[in-house]
Amino acid sequence: MDGAQVTATAPVFILLGPPGAGKGTQARMLQDAHGFVQLSTGDLLRAAAAAGTDAGEAAKAVMEAGGLVSDEIVIAILKDRLGDEDCAHGVILDGFPRTTGQAEALDELLAEAGQHINAAISLEVDDAAMVARISGRFTCGNCGEGYHDVHKPTAVLGTCDKCGSTHMKRRADDNAETVAQRLTEYHKQTAPLIAYYEGKGVLQSLDAMGEIDAIAATLSGMVREAEG
Ligand code: AMP
């Protein structure tokens, strides 16, 4: 990992789970509570697409169709971000890896840095509930805080609780057709990673169908235990 700042003491956590399982919400809460950096390849790809980079342009159509962006692009983008100084405090990978090829590439990157995965935590949810969850979600366009029409509304309609911005965003790929494709990709390409990490002895699972704060408290305990 040339130039990467992940040190031998920097914890690495992976959040596994289908779209809508709450990976982003929980990763942000862990970031706030534990000081780790949330690394979302979805966010990195959306930023690259918005910036019009070659990788972003290539990824855009695939993301809009609910497919998986090529391992080559995603690994390059993640490797680049891992090199940033803030990652030295530890990272929570949200939405990466999503294929066995990505998982193997991550193992190699970490081995080169003398680092290991502290835990891969699988957020377990029902497919049927995922579509409802995804279709109600939105984020603050300023600070990125995540909300949901039913499960986590803003205190004041249309105003971010965290930063006060009124610029709210909904993702273009959060529509029923694309969500169905994303769930199909998850079961085909990503769900096998549960067995992959179980085989490495780092898998932990938790029921992620309940209240956000209760899940966050359980997750935080798991992270604290696996941090050392
Ligand atoms: P997310 O924000 O994690 O829901 O990701 C949104 C979209 O970005 C996905 O549906 C994929 O098209 C793409 N994407 C994000 N992370 C990955 C990844 N690790 N591998 C391939 N595609 C990804």
Short mmCIF file of C-alpha atoms and ligand atoms in Angstrom, two decimals:
data_model
loop_
_atom_site.label_atom_id
_atom_site.label_comp_id
_atom_site.label_asym_id
_atom_site.label_seq_id
_atom_site.Cartn_x
_atom_site.Cartn_y
_atom_site.Cartn_z
CA MET A 1 0.00 0.00 0.00
CA ASP A 2 2.37 2.68 -1.21
CA GLY A 3 2.10 5.83 0.85
CA ALA A 4 -0.93 4.54 2.73
CA GLN A 5 -1.30 5.77 6.30
CA VAL A 6 -3.08 2.75 7.76
CA THR A 7 -0.66 1.74 10.49
CA ALA A 8 -0.18 -1.59 12.23
CA THR A 9 -2.30 -0.26 15.10
CA ALA A 10 -5.10 1.25 13.04
CA PRO A 11 -8.24 -0.86 13.40
CA VAL A 12 -10.06 -1.97 10.25
CA PHE A 13 -13.75 -2.86 10.37
CA ILE A 14 -16.00 -4.00 7.54
CA LEU A 15 -19.77 -3.57 7.53
CA LEU A 16 -21.47 -6.19 5.36
CA GLY A 17 -25.13 -6.21 4.39
CA PRO A 18 -27.53 -5.57 1.51
CA PRO A 19 -28.48 -2.10 0.29
CA GLY A 20 -30.70 -0.48 2.94
CA ALA A 21 -29.33 -2.54 5.84
CA GLY A 22 -28.10 0.64 7.52
CA LYS A 23 -24.37 0.36 6.76
CA GLY A 24 -23.98 4.05 6.00
CA THR A 25 -26.00 5.24 9.00
CA GLN A 26 -24.18 2.91 11.38
CA ALA A 27 -20.75 3.64 9.90
CA ARG A 28 -21.32 7.37 10.44
CA MET A 29 -22.38 6.75 14.05
CA LEU A 30 -19.25 4.64 14.64
CA GLN A 31 -17.16 7.38 13.08
CA ASP A 32 -18.61 9.93 15.51
CA ALA A 33 -18.35 7.64 18.54
CA HIS A 34 -14.96 6.00 17.95
CA GLY A 35 -13.07 8.48 15.78
CA PHE A 36 -12.60 6.06 12.89
CA VAL A 37 -13.08 7.18 9.31
CA GLN A 38 -16.10 5.93 7.38
CA LEU A 39 -14.97 4.83 3.92
CA SER A 40 -17.94 4.37 1.61
CA THR A 41 -17.00 3.31 -1.91
CA GLY A 42 -20.51 4.40 -3.00
CA ASP A 43 -19.78 7.94 -1.73
CA LEU A 44 -16.32 7.91 -3.35
CA LEU A 45 -17.80 6.77 -6.68
CA ARG A 46 -20.62 9.36 -6.54
CA ALA A 47 -18.01 12.06 -5.85
CA ALA A 48 -15.89 10.83 -8.78
CA ALA A 49 -18.97 10.83 -11.05
CA ALA A 50 -19.90 14.37 -9.93
CA ALA A 51 -16.31 15.53 -10.54
CA GLY A 52 -16.37 13.96 -14.02
CA THR A 53 -13.16 11.94 -13.60
CA ASP A 54 -12.56 9.05 -16.05
CA ALA A 55 -13.31 6.52 -13.31
CA GLY A 56 -16.42 8.47 -12.28
CA GLU A 57 -17.71 8.64 -15.85
CA ALA A 58 -17.18 4.88 -16.28
CA ALA A 59 -18.94 4.14 -12.98
CA LYS A 60 -21.95 6.42 -13.46
CA ALA A 61 -24.05 4.33 -15.87
CA VAL A 62 -23.32 1.12 -13.96
CA MET A 63 -24.45 2.71 -10.69
CA GLU A 64 -27.61 4.09 -12.25
CA ALA A 65 -28.49 0.58 -13.47
CA GLY A 66 -27.85 -0.96 -10.03
CA GLY A 67 -24.88 -3.03 -11.20
CA LEU A 68 -21.44 -3.35 -9.62
CA VAL A 69 -18.63 -1.09 -10.78
CA SER A 70 -15.51 -3.02 -11.90
CA ASP A 71 -13.15 -4.29 -9.22
CA GLU A 72 -10.31 -2.42 -10.94
CA ILE A 73 -11.97 0.99 -10.54
CA VAL A 74 -13.27 0.40 -7.03
CA ILE A 75 -10.00 -1.00 -5.67
CA ALA A 76 -8.02 1.91 -7.17
CA ILE A 77 -10.38 4.48 -5.67
CA LEU A 78 -10.31 2.82 -2.24
CA LYS A 79 -6.53 2.41 -2.23
CA ASP A 80 -6.15 6.08 -3.03
CA ARG A 81 -8.46 7.13 -0.17
CA LEU A 82 -6.73 4.78 2.31
CA GLY A 83 -3.58 6.79 1.70
CA ASP A 84 -5.09 9.90 3.29
CA GLU A 85 -3.73 10.86 6.69
CA ASP A 86 -7.07 10.66 8.55
CA CYS A 87 -7.23 6.91 7.86
CA ALA A 88 -4.37 6.40 10.33
CA HIS A 89 -6.98 6.48 13.13
CA GLY A 90 -8.73 3.40 11.80
CA VAL A 91 -11.38 2.83 9.16
CA ILE A 92 -14.89 1.46 8.80
CA LEU A 93 -15.42 0.10 5.32
CA ASP A 94 -19.00 0.66 4.21
CA GLY A 95 -19.95 -1.02 0.93
CA PHE A 96 -16.51 -2.50 0.31
CA PRO A 97 -15.62 -5.24 -0.39
CA ARG A 98 -18.57 -6.35 -2.52
CA THR A 99 -16.90 -9.20 -4.46
CA THR A 100 -14.42 -11.94 -3.60
CA GLY A 101 -11.87 -10.22 -5.86
CA GLN A 102 -12.19 -7.03 -3.81
CA ALA A 103 -11.89 -8.98 -0.54
CA GLU A 104 -8.70 -10.64 -1.76
CA ALA A 105 -7.28 -7.30 -2.92
CA LEU A 106 -8.06 -5.79 0.50
CA ASP A 107 -6.28 -8.69 2.23
CA GLU A 108 -3.22 -7.98 0.09
CA LEU A 109 -3.28 -4.22 0.75
CA LEU A 110 -3.55 -4.77 4.49
CA ALA A 111 -0.87 -7.49 4.55
CA GLU A 112 1.53 -5.12 2.79
CA ALA A 113 0.88 -2.58 5.58
CA GLY A 114 1.24 -5.22 8.33
CA GLN A 115 -2.42 -4.71 9.11
CA HIS A 116 -5.41 -6.99 9.56
CA ILE A 117 -9.20 -6.89 9.66
CA ASN A 118 -10.42 -6.55 13.26
CA ALA A 119 -13.96 -7.64 12.40
CA ALA A 120 -16.32 -8.03 9.44
CA ILE A 121 -19.77 -7.35 10.85
CA SER A 122 -22.79 -8.61 8.94
CA LEU A 123 -25.97 -6.55 9.35
CA GLU A 124 -28.81 -9.05 8.96
CA VAL A 125 -32.12 -7.84 7.53
CA ASP A 126 -35.10 -9.03 5.44
CA ASP A 127 -35.05 -8.26 1.71
CA ALA A 128 -38.72 -7.16 1.73
CA ALA A 129 -38.08 -4.52 4.38
CA MET A 130 -35.09 -3.18 2.46
CA VAL A 131 -37.12 -1.80 -0.42
CA ALA A 132 -39.33 0.21 1.99
CA ARG A 133 -36.31 1.45 3.90
CA ILE A 134 -34.45 2.58 0.81
CA SER A 135 -37.39 4.30 -0.81
CA GLY A 136 -37.85 6.59 2.22
CA ARG A 137 -34.29 7.69 2.74
CA PHE A 138 -32.61 11.03 2.11
CA THR A 139 -29.48 12.83 3.22
CA CYS A 140 -28.40 16.34 4.06
CA GLY A 141 -26.66 17.76 0.99
CA ASN A 142 -24.38 19.81 3.24
CA CYS A 143 -23.10 17.50 6.02
CA GLY A 144 -24.22 14.10 4.69
CA GLU A 145 -26.35 13.15 7.73
CA GLY A 146 -28.78 10.37 6.75
CA TYR A 147 -32.55 10.49 7.39
CA HIS A 148 -35.66 8.45 6.64
CA ASP A 149 -39.24 9.64 6.07
CA VAL A 150 -40.58 7.16 8.67
CA HIS A 151 -37.69 5.78 10.74
CA LYS A 152 -35.58 8.90 11.19
CA PRO A 153 -37.32 12.12 10.12
CA THR A 154 -35.75 15.53 10.71
CA ALA A 155 -37.05 17.33 13.84
CA VAL A 156 -38.05 20.31 11.69
CA LEU A 157 -39.43 19.35 8.29
CA GLY A 158 -36.78 19.83 5.59
CA THR A 159 -34.05 21.06 7.96
CA CYS A 160 -30.99 19.04 8.94
CA ASP A 161 -30.86 18.37 12.72
CA LYS A 162 -27.08 18.36 12.63
CA CYS A 163 -26.08 21.41 10.59
CA GLY A 164 -29.33 23.30 9.92
CA SER A 165 -29.06 23.08 6.13
CA THR A 166 -32.29 22.87 4.13
CA HIS A 167 -30.57 21.22 1.16
CA MET A 168 -31.84 17.62 1.25
CA LYS A 169 -30.94 14.99 -1.37
CA ARG A 170 -32.41 11.68 -2.55
CA ARG A 171 -30.25 9.26 -4.52
CA ALA A 172 -31.07 8.64 -8.17
CA ASP A 173 -30.55 4.87 -7.69
CA ASP A 174 -33.00 4.62 -4.78
CA ASN A 175 -35.94 3.70 -7.02
CA ALA A 176 -37.79 0.34 -6.93
CA GLU A 177 -36.33 -1.05 -10.19
CA THR A 178 -32.72 -0.21 -9.37
CA VAL A 179 -33.09 -1.38 -5.78
CA ALA A 180 -34.28 -4.79 -7.01
CA GLN A 181 -31.18 -5.05 -9.22
CA ARG A 182 -28.91 -3.98 -6.34
CA LEU A 183 -30.41 -6.71 -4.13
CA THR A 184 -29.86 -9.29 -6.87
CA GLU A 185 -26.21 -8.23 -7.20
CA TYR A 186 -25.85 -8.39 -3.43
CA HIS A 187 -27.06 -12.00 -3.22
CA LYS A 188 -24.98 -13.10 -6.22
CA GLN A 189 -21.70 -11.29 -5.59
CA THR A 190 -21.54 -9.98 -2.03
CA ALA A 191 -23.38 -12.46 0.22
CA PRO A 192 -20.62 -15.10 -0.35
CA LEU A 193 -18.29 -12.78 1.59
CA ILE A 194 -20.08 -13.77 4.79
CA ALA A 195 -18.61 -17.28 4.42
CA TYR A 196 -15.28 -15.78 3.29
CA TYR A 197 -14.88 -13.82 6.54
CA GLU A 198 -16.30 -16.62 8.64
CA GLY A 199 -13.50 -18.78 7.25
CA LYS A 200 -10.98 -16.17 8.37
CA GLY A 201 -12.44 -16.13 11.89
CA VAL A 202 -13.35 -12.41 11.84
CA LEU A 203 -17.10 -12.60 11.11
CA GLN A 204 -19.64 -11.21 13.55
CA SER A 205 -23.37 -10.88 12.89
CA LEU A 206 -26.14 -8.79 14.29
CA ASP A 207 -29.87 -8.43 13.76
CA ALA A 208 -30.23 -5.04 12.06
CA MET A 209 -34.05 -4.91 11.84
CA GLY A 210 -34.57 -2.96 15.07
CA GLU A 211 -34.18 0.65 16.19
CA ILE A 212 -31.17 2.57 14.87
CA ASP A 213 -29.90 3.59 18.33
CA ALA A 214 -30.20 0.08 19.78
CA ILE A 215 -28.30 -1.38 16.81
CA ALA A 216 -25.67 1.35 17.15
CA ALA A 217 -25.16 0.49 20.84
CA THR A 218 -24.68 -3.23 20.08
CA LEU A 219 -22.37 -2.45 17.19
CA SER A 220 -20.33 -0.05 19.27
CA GLY A 221 -19.79 -2.78 21.88
CA MET A 222 -18.66 -5.23 19.18
CA VAL A 223 -16.23 -2.67 17.80
CA ARG A 224 -14.80 -1.87 21.23
CA GLU A 225 -14.24 -5.59 21.89
CA ALA A 226 -12.52 -6.17 18.54
CA GLU A 227 -10.54 -2.94 18.57
CA GLY A 228 -7.56 -4.09 20.64
P1 AMP B 1 -23.80 2.31 -2.07
O1 AMP B 1 -23.71 3.78 -1.83
O2 AMP B 1 -22.85 1.52 -1.21
O3 AMP B 1 -25.22 1.79 -1.99
O4 AMP B 1 -23.31 2.07 -3.58
C1 AMP B 1 -24.02 2.64 -4.67
C2 AMP B 1 -23.55 2.01 -5.96
O5 AMP B 1 -22.14 2.25 -6.14
C3 AMP B 1 -23.70 0.50 -6.02
O6 AMP B 1 -25.00 0.09 -6.41
C4 AMP B 1 -22.63 0.14 -7.06
O7 AMP B 1 -23.08 0.46 -8.36
C5 AMP B 1 -21.50 1.12 -6.72
N1 AMP B 1 -20.56 0.56 -5.72
C6 AMP B 1 -20.33 1.01 -4.46
N2 AMP B 1 -19.40 0.28 -3.84
C7 AMP B 1 -19.02 -0.68 -4.73
C8 AMP B 1 -18.10 -1.76 -4.69
N3 AMP B 1 -17.38 -2.02 -3.58
N4 AMP B 1 -17.98 -2.52 -5.80
C9 AMP B 1 -18.69 -2.27 -6.92
N5 AMP B 1 -19.59 -1.28 -7.02
C10 AMP B 1 -19.76 -0.48 -5.95
#
